Coordinates of C-alpha atoms in Angstrom, one line a residue:
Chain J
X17 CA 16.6 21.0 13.2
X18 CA 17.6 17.9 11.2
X19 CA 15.8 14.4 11.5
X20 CA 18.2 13.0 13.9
X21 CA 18.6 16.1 15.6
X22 CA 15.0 16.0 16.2
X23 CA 14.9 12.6 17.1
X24 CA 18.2 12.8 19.8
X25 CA 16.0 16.3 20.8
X26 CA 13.0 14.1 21.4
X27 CA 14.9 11.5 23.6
X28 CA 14.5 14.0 26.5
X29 CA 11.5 15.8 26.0
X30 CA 8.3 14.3 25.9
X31 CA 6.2 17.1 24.1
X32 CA 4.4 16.6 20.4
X33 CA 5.6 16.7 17.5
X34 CA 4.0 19.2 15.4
X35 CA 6.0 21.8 13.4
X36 CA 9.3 20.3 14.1
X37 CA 12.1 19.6 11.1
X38 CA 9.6 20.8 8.7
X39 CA 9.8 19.5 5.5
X40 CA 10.7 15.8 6.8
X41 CA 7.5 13.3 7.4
X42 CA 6.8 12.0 10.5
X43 CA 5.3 8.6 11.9
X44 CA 3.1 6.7 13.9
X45 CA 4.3 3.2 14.9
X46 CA 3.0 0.2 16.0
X47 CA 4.8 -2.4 17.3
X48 CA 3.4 -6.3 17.4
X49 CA 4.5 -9.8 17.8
X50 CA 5.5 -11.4 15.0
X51 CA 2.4 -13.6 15.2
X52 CA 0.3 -10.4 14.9
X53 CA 1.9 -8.8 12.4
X54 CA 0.5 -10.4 9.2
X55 CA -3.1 -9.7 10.6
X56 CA -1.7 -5.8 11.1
X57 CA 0.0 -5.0 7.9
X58 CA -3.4 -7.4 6.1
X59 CA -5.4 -4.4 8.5
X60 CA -3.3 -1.2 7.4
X61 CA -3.8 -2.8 3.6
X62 CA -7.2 -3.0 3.7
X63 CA -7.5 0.5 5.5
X64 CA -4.9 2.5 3.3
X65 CA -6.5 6.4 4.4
X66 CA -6.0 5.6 8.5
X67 CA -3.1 3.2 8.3
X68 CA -1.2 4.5 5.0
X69 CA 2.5 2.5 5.4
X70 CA 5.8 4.1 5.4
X71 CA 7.9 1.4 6.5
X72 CA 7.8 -1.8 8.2
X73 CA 11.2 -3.6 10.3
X74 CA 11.6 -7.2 9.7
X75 CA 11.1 -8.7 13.0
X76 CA 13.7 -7.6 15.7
X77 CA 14.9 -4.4 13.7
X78 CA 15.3 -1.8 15.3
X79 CA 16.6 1.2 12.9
X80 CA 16.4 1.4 9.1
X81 CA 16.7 4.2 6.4
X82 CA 13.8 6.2 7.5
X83 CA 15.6 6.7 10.8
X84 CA 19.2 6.5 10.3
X85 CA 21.3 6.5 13.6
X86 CA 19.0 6.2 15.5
X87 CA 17.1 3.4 17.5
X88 CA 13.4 3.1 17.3
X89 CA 12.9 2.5 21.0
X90 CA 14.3 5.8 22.4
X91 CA 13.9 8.3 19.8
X92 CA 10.0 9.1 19.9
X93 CA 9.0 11.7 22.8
X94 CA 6.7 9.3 24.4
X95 CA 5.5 5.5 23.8
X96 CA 2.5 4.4 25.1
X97 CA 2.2 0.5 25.8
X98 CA -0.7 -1.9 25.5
X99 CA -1.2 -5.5 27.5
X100 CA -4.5 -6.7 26.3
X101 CA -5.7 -4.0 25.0
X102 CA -4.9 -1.6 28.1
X103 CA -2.7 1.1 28.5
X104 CA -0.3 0.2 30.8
X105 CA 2.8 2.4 30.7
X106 CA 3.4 5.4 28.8
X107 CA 7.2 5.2 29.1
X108 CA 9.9 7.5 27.7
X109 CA 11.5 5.0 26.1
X110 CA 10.9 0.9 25.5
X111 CA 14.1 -0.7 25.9
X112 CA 12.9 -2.7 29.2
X113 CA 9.8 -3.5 26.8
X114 CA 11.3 -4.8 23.8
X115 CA 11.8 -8.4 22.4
X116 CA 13.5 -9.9 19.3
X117 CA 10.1 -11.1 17.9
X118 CA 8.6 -7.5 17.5
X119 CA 7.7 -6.2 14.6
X120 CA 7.5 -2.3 13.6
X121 CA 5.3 -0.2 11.7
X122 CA 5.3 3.4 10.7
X123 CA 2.7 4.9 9.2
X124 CA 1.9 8.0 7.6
X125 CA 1.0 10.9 9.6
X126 CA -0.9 14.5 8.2
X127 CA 1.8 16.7 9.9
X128 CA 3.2 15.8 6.6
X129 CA 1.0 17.9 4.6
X130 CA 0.7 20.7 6.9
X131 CA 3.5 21.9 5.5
X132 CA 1.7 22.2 1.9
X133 CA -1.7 23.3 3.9
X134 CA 0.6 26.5 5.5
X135 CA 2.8 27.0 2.0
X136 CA -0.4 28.0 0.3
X137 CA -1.6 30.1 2.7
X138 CA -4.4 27.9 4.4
X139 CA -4.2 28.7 8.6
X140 CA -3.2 24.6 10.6
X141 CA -4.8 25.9 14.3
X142 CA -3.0 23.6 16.4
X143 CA 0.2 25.0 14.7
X144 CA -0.8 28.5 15.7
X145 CA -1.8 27.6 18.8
X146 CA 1.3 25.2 19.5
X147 CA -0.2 22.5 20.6
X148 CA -1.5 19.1 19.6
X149 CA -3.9 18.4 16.7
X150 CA -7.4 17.3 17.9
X151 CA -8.4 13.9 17.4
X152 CA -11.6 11.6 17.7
X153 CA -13.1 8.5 17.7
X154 CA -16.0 8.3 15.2
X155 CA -18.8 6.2 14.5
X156 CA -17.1 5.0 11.4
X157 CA -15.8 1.2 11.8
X158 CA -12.2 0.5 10.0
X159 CA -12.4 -2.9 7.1
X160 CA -11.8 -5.5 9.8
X161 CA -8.6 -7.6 9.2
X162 CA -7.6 -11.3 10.7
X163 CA -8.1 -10.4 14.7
X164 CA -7.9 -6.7 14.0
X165 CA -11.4 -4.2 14.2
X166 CA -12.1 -1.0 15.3
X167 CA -13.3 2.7 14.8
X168 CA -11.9 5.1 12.6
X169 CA -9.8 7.9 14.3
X170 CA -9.8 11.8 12.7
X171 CA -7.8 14.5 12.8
X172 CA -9.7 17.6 12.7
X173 CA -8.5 21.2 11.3
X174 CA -11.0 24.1 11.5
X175 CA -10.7 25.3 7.5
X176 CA -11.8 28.7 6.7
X177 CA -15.0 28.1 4.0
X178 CA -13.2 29.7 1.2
X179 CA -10.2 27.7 1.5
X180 CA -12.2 24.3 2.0
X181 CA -11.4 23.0 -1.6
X182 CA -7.7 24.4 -1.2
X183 CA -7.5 21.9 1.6
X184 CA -9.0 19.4 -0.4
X185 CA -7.3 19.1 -3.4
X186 CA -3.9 19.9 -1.7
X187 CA -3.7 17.1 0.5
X188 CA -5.3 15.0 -2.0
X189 CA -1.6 15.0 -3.5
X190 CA -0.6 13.2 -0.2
X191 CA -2.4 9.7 0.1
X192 CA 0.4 8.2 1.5
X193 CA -0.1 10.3 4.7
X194 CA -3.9 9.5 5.0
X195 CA -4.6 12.3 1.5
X196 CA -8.0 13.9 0.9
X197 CA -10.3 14.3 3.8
X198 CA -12.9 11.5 4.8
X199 CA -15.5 14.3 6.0
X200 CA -16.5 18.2 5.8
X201 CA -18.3 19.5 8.2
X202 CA -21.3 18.6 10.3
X203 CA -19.2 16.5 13.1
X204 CA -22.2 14.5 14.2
X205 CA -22.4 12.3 11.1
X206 CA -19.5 10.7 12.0
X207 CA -20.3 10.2 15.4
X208 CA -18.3 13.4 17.2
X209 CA -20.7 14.8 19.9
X210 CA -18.5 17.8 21.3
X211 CA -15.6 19.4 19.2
X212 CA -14.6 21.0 22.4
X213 CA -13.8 16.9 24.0
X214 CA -11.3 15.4 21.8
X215 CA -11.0 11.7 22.8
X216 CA -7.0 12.6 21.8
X217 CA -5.0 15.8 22.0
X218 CA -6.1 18.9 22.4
X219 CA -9.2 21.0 21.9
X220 CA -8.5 23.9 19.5
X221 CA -11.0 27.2 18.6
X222 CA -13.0 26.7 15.9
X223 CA -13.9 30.3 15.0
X224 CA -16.5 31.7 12.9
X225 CA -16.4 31.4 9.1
X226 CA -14.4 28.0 9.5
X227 CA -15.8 24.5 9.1
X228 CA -14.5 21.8 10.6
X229 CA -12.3 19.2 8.3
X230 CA -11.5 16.0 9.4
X231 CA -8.6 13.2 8.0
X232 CA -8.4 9.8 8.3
X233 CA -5.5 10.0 11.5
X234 CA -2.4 7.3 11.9
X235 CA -4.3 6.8 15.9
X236 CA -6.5 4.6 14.2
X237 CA -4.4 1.6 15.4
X238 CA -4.4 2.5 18.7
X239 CA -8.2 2.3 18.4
X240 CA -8.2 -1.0 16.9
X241 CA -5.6 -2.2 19.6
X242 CA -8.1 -1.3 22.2
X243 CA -11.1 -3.1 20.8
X244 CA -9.1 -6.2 19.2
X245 CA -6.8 -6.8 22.4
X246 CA -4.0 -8.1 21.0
X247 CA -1.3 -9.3 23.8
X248 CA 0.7 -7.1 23.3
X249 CA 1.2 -3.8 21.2
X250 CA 3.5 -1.0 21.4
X251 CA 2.4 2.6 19.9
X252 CA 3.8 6.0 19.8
X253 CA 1.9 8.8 22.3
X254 CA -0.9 10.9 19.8
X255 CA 0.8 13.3 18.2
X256 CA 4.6 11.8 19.7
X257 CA 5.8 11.2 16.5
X258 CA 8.6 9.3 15.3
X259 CA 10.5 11.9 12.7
X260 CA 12.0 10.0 10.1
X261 CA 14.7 11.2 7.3
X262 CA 12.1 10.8 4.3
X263 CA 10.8 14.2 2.7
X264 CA 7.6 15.1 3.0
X265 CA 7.6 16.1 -1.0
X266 CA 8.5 12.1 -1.5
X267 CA 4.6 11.1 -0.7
X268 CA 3.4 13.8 -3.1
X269 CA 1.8 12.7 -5.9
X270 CA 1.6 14.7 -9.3
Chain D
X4 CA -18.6 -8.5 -21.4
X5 CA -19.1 -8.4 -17.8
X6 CA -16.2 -9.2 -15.6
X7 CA -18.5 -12.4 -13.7
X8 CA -19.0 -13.1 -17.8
X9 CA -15.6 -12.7 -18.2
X10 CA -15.0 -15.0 -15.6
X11 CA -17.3 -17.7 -16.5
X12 CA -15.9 -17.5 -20.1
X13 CA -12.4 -18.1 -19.1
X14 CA -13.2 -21.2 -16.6
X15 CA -13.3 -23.0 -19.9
X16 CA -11.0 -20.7 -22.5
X17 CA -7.1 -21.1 -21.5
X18 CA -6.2 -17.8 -23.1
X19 CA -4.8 -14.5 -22.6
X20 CA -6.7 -11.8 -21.5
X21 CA -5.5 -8.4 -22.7
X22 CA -9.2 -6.6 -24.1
X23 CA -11.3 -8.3 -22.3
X24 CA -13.9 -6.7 -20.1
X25 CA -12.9 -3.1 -21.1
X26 CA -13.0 -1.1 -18.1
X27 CA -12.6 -3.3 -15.7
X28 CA -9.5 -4.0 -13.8
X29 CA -7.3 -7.0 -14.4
X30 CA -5.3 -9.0 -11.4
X31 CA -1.7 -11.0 -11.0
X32 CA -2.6 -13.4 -8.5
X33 CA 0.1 -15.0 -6.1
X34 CA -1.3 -17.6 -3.8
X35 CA 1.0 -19.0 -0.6
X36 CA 0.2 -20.9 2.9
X37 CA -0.5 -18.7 5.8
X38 CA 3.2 -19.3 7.4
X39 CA 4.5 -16.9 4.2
X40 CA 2.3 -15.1 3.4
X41 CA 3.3 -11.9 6.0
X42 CA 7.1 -12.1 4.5
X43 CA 5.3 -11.8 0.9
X44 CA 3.0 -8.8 2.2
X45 CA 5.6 -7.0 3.5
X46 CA 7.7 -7.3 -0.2
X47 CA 4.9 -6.0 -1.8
X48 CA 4.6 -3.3 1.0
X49 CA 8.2 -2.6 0.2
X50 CA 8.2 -3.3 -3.7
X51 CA 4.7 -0.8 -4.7
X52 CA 5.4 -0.8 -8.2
X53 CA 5.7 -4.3 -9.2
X54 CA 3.2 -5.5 -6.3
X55 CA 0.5 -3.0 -5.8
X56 CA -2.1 -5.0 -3.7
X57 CA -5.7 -4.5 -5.1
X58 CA -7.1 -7.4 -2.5
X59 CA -5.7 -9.6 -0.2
X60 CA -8.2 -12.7 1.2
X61 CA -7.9 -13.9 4.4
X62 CA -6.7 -17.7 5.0
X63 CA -8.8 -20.1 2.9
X64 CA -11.2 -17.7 1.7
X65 CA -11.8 -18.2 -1.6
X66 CA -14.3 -14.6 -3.2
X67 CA -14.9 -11.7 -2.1
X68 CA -15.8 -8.2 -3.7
X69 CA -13.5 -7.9 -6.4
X70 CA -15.0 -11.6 -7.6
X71 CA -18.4 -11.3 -6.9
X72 CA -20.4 -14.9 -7.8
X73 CA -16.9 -16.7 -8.8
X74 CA -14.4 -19.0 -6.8
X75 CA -10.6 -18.0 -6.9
X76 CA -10.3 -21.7 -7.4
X77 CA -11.8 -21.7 -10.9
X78 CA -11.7 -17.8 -12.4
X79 CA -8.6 -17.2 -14.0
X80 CA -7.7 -18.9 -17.7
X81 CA -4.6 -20.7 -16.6
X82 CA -3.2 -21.5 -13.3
X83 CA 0.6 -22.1 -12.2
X84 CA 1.8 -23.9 -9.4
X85 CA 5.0 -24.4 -7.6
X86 CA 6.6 -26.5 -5.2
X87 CA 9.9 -25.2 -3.6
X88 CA 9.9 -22.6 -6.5
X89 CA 9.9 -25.0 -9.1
X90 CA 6.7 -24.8 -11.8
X91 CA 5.3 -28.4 -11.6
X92 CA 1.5 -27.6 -13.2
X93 CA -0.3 -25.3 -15.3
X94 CA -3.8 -26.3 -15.0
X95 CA -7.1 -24.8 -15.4
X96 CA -8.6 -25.0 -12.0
X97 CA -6.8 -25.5 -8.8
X98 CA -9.7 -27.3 -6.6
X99 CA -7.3 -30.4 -6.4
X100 CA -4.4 -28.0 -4.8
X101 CA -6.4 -26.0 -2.1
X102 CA -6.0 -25.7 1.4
X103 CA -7.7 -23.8 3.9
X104 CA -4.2 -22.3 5.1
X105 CA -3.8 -20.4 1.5
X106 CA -3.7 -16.5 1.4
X107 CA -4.6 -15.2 -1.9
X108 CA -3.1 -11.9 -2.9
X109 CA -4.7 -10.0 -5.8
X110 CA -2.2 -7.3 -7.8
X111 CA -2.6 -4.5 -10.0
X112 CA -1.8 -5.0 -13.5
X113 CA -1.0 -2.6 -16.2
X114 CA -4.0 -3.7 -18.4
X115 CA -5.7 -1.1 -16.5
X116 CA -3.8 2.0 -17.9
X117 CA -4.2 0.8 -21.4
X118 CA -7.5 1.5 -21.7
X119 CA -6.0 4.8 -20.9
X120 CA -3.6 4.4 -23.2
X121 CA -6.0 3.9 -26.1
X122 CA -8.5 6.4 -25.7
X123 CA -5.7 8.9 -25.4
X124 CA -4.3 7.8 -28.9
X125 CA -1.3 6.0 -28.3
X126 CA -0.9 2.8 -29.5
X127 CA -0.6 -0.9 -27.1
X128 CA 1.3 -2.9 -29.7
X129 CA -0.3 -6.7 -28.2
X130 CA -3.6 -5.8 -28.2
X131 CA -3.1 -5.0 -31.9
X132 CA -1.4 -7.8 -32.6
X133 CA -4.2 -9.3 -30.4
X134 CA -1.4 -11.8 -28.3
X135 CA -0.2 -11.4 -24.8
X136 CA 1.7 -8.7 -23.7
X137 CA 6.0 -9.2 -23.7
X138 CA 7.5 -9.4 -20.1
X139 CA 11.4 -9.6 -19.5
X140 CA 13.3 -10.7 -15.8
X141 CA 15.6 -7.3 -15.6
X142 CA 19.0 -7.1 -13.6
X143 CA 17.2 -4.7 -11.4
X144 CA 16.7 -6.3 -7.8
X145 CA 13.7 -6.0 -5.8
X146 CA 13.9 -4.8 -2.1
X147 CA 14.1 -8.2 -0.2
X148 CA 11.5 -8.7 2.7
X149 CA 11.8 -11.8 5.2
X150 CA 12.4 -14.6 3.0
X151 CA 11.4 -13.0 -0.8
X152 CA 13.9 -11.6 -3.1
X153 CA 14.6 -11.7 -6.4
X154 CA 14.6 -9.5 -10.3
X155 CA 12.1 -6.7 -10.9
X156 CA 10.0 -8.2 -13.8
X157 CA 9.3 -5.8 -16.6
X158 CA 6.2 -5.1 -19.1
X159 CA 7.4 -3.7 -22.4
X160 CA 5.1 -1.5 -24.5
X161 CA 6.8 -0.2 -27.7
X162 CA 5.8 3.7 -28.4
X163 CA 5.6 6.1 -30.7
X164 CA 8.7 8.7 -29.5
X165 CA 6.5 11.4 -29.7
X166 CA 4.1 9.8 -27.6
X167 CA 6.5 8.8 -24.7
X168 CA 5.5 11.8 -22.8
X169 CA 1.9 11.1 -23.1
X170 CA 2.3 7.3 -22.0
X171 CA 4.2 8.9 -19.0
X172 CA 1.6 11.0 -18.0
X173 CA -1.3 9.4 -18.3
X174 CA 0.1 5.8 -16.7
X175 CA 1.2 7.9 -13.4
X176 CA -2.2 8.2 -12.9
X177 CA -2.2 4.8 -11.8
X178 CA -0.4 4.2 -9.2
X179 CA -2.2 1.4 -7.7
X180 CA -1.3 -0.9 -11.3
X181 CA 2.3 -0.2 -11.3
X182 CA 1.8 3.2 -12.3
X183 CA 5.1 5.3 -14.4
X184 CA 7.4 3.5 -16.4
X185 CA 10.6 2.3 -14.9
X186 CA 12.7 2.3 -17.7
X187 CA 12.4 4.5 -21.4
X188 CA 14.9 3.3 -24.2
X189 CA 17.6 1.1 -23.9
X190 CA 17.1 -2.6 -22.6
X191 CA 20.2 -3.7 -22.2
X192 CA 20.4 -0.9 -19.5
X193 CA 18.0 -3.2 -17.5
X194 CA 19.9 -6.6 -18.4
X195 CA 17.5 -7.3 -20.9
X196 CA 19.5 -8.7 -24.2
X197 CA 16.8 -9.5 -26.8
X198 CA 13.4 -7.4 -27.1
X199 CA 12.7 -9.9 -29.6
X200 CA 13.0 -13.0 -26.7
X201 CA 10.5 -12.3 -24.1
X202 CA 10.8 -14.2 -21.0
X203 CA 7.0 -14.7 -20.7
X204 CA 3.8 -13.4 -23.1
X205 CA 4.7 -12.9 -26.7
X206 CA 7.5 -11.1 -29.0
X207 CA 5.8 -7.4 -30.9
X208 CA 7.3 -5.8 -33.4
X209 CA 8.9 -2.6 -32.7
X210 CA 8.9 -0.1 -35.5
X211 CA 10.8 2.4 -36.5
X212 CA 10.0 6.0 -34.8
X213 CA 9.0 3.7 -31.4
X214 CA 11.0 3.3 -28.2
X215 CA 10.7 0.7 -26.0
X216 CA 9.2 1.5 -22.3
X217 CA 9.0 -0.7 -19.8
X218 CA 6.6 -0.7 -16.9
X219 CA 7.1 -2.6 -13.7
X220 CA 4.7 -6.1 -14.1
X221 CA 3.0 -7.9 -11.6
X222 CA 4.7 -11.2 -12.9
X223 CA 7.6 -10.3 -10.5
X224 CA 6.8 -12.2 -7.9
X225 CA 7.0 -15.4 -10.2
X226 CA 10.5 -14.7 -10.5
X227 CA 10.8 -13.8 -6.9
X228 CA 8.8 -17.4 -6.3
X229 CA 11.8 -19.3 -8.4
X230 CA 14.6 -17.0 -6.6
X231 CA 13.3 -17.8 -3.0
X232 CA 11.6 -21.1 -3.5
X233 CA 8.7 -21.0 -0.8
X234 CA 7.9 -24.8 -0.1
X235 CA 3.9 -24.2 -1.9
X236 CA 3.3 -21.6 -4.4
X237 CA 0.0 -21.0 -6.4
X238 CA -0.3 -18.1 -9.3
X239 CA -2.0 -17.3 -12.7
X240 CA -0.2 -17.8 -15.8
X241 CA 1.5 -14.6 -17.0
X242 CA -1.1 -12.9 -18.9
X243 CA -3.5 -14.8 -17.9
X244 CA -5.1 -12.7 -15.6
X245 CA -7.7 -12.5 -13.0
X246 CA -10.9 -10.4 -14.3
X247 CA -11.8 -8.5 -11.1
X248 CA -15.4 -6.6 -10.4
X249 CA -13.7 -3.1 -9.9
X250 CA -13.7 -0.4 -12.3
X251 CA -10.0 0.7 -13.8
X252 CA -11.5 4.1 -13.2
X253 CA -10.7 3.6 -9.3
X254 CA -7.4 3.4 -9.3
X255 CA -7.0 6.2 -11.1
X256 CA -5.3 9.7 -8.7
X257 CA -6.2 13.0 -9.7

């Protein structure tokens, strides 16, 4: 599946993301007013592992080079929109939603180096078990911006012992899609209470011999939109990613 | 020298400051009212090499971490400002032209690598020659964000031919102050017509057995300030930089 076919596939069916036209990064957005947005992109600057930037659309764009022919408000399985800081839709599209002052942001999302992670032979659970990556909220707060606070959000992949520093210095050739880990191991020092709960997508085994690994995760935002309540915010669905046309290799670093 | 002694030292010395604080990481600074200053984050989202963003302060602040015990005001050797992209002062301290509404952006500048440079054995021609370093406007455009556009600006390092590859390697290792070269050989490839006429710093020799490489400079945003002509523009003088508090060591990927 190319990009775009990817994208057109996603128009109608809202499942994640994961594993699909592998090789090609994928995104999560955030959409703000104009009047937001310098605070936001001040926010994904100061917080470059959470909120690493792909792209950004001047005001009112709605398509670009990272998602050619396509239109970034119906070609992401499932949005989720904020007023105030609430959810209040989780729509299939956002063209009832949008207006000519919002600004979008894609940001770099670890599906990218999965890809690496499963070339060199080191097991991605949620791939195996086709479903979505588990993510939480942890005790660690985000460098606050203008309007804009919050927790950190993490991914977490269960990494067999021996292939701990594989992970490691692997996706540390990948900080524009959130790079090394933040944390190894013990999930209580950052706040996680029950690897079984994730606050987003789903729960995968973590069997014996693997320690839990856990990267800075593009749902940060959605975090910080909750606690900073900004009017109005629109974000991708966890793990609904937007699948752009960029190349996963074009974020590695030598 | 400390980089706060560094500081202190150039409140009163208009100089440039290549050597200085040796391990330390210098800064281009580009200062602009609130109303611009998303327009100019997003070019240097969109424009990495010439603009890599080590700090950005909010509105009106005027320190932070990376200036620990000094005001923005009164740091750097020599300011510039600019009114509707025209330069109409170069003075020492900017007390007289602050306002609360300002947004100071700090940027990476390639007087971090050299240090690199050095201890791996190949030769920085203006720190020999002891003047600033040569920096050419190129017909290379920048990618345009909101209201900013205008010509990459260039660095130009003259090296040793078998040395290239080594200036190469050990500069992509810092992506975060403008990282690879953009250009090896050639000038007038770029639009640049006389190595010999710099359009800011100071003219090196360039002797036989070297090649000219050209890294991208963090003066571009001067040239993108006289291209767009924002109504209110503060910087530092081209070489002139801003001695930060963070170690070069930092930026540095694996």
């Amino acid at each position: 599946m190319t990009p775009l076919e990817a994208r057109e596939h996603f128009r109608t069916e809202a499942r994640p993301t994961a594993g699909f036209a592998r090789g090609y990064a994928q995104a999560n957005l955030m959409i703000l007013p104009r009047e937001d947005a310098f605070d936001f992109l001040l926010f994904a600057q100061r917080n470059p592992k959470p909120c690493p930037l792909l792209g950004v659309l001047e005001p009112g764009q709605v398509s670009s080079d990272l998602l050619q022919g396509s239109d970034i408000r119906d070609c992401v399985p499932r949005y989720r929109v904020f007023e105030n800081g609430s959810l209040v839709d989780e729509p299939v599209q956002v063209f009832d939603y949008w207006r000519d002052d919002l600004v979008t942001f894609m940001i770099g999302c670890s599906f990218t180096f999965e890809d690496a992670l499963l070339e060199n032979g080191v097991p991605v659970a949620h791939i195996e078990n086709d479903c979505n990556v588990p993510m939480f909220r942890t005790n660690v707060a985000t460098e606050p911006a203008g309007q804009f606070s919050g927790p950190l959000v993490v991914s977490m992949r269960p990494i067999p012992a021996g292939q701990v520093a594989d992970a490691v210095r692997i996706t540390s050739r990948y900080p524009a899609v959130h790079g090394a880990p933040v944390h190894v191991g013990d999930p209580s020092a950052i706040g996680i209470s029950d690897l079984m709960s994730p606050d987003y997508g789903d729960a995968v085994p973590i069997p014996d011999g693997t320690i839990p690994v856990f990267w800075a995760c593009g749902v940060t935002p959605q975090a910080v939109v909750a606690a900073s309540k900004p009017s109005f915010a629109i974000t991708h669905a966890p793990g609904h990613m937007l699948v752009t046309d960029a190349r996963d290799l074009e974020y590695q670093v030598p």
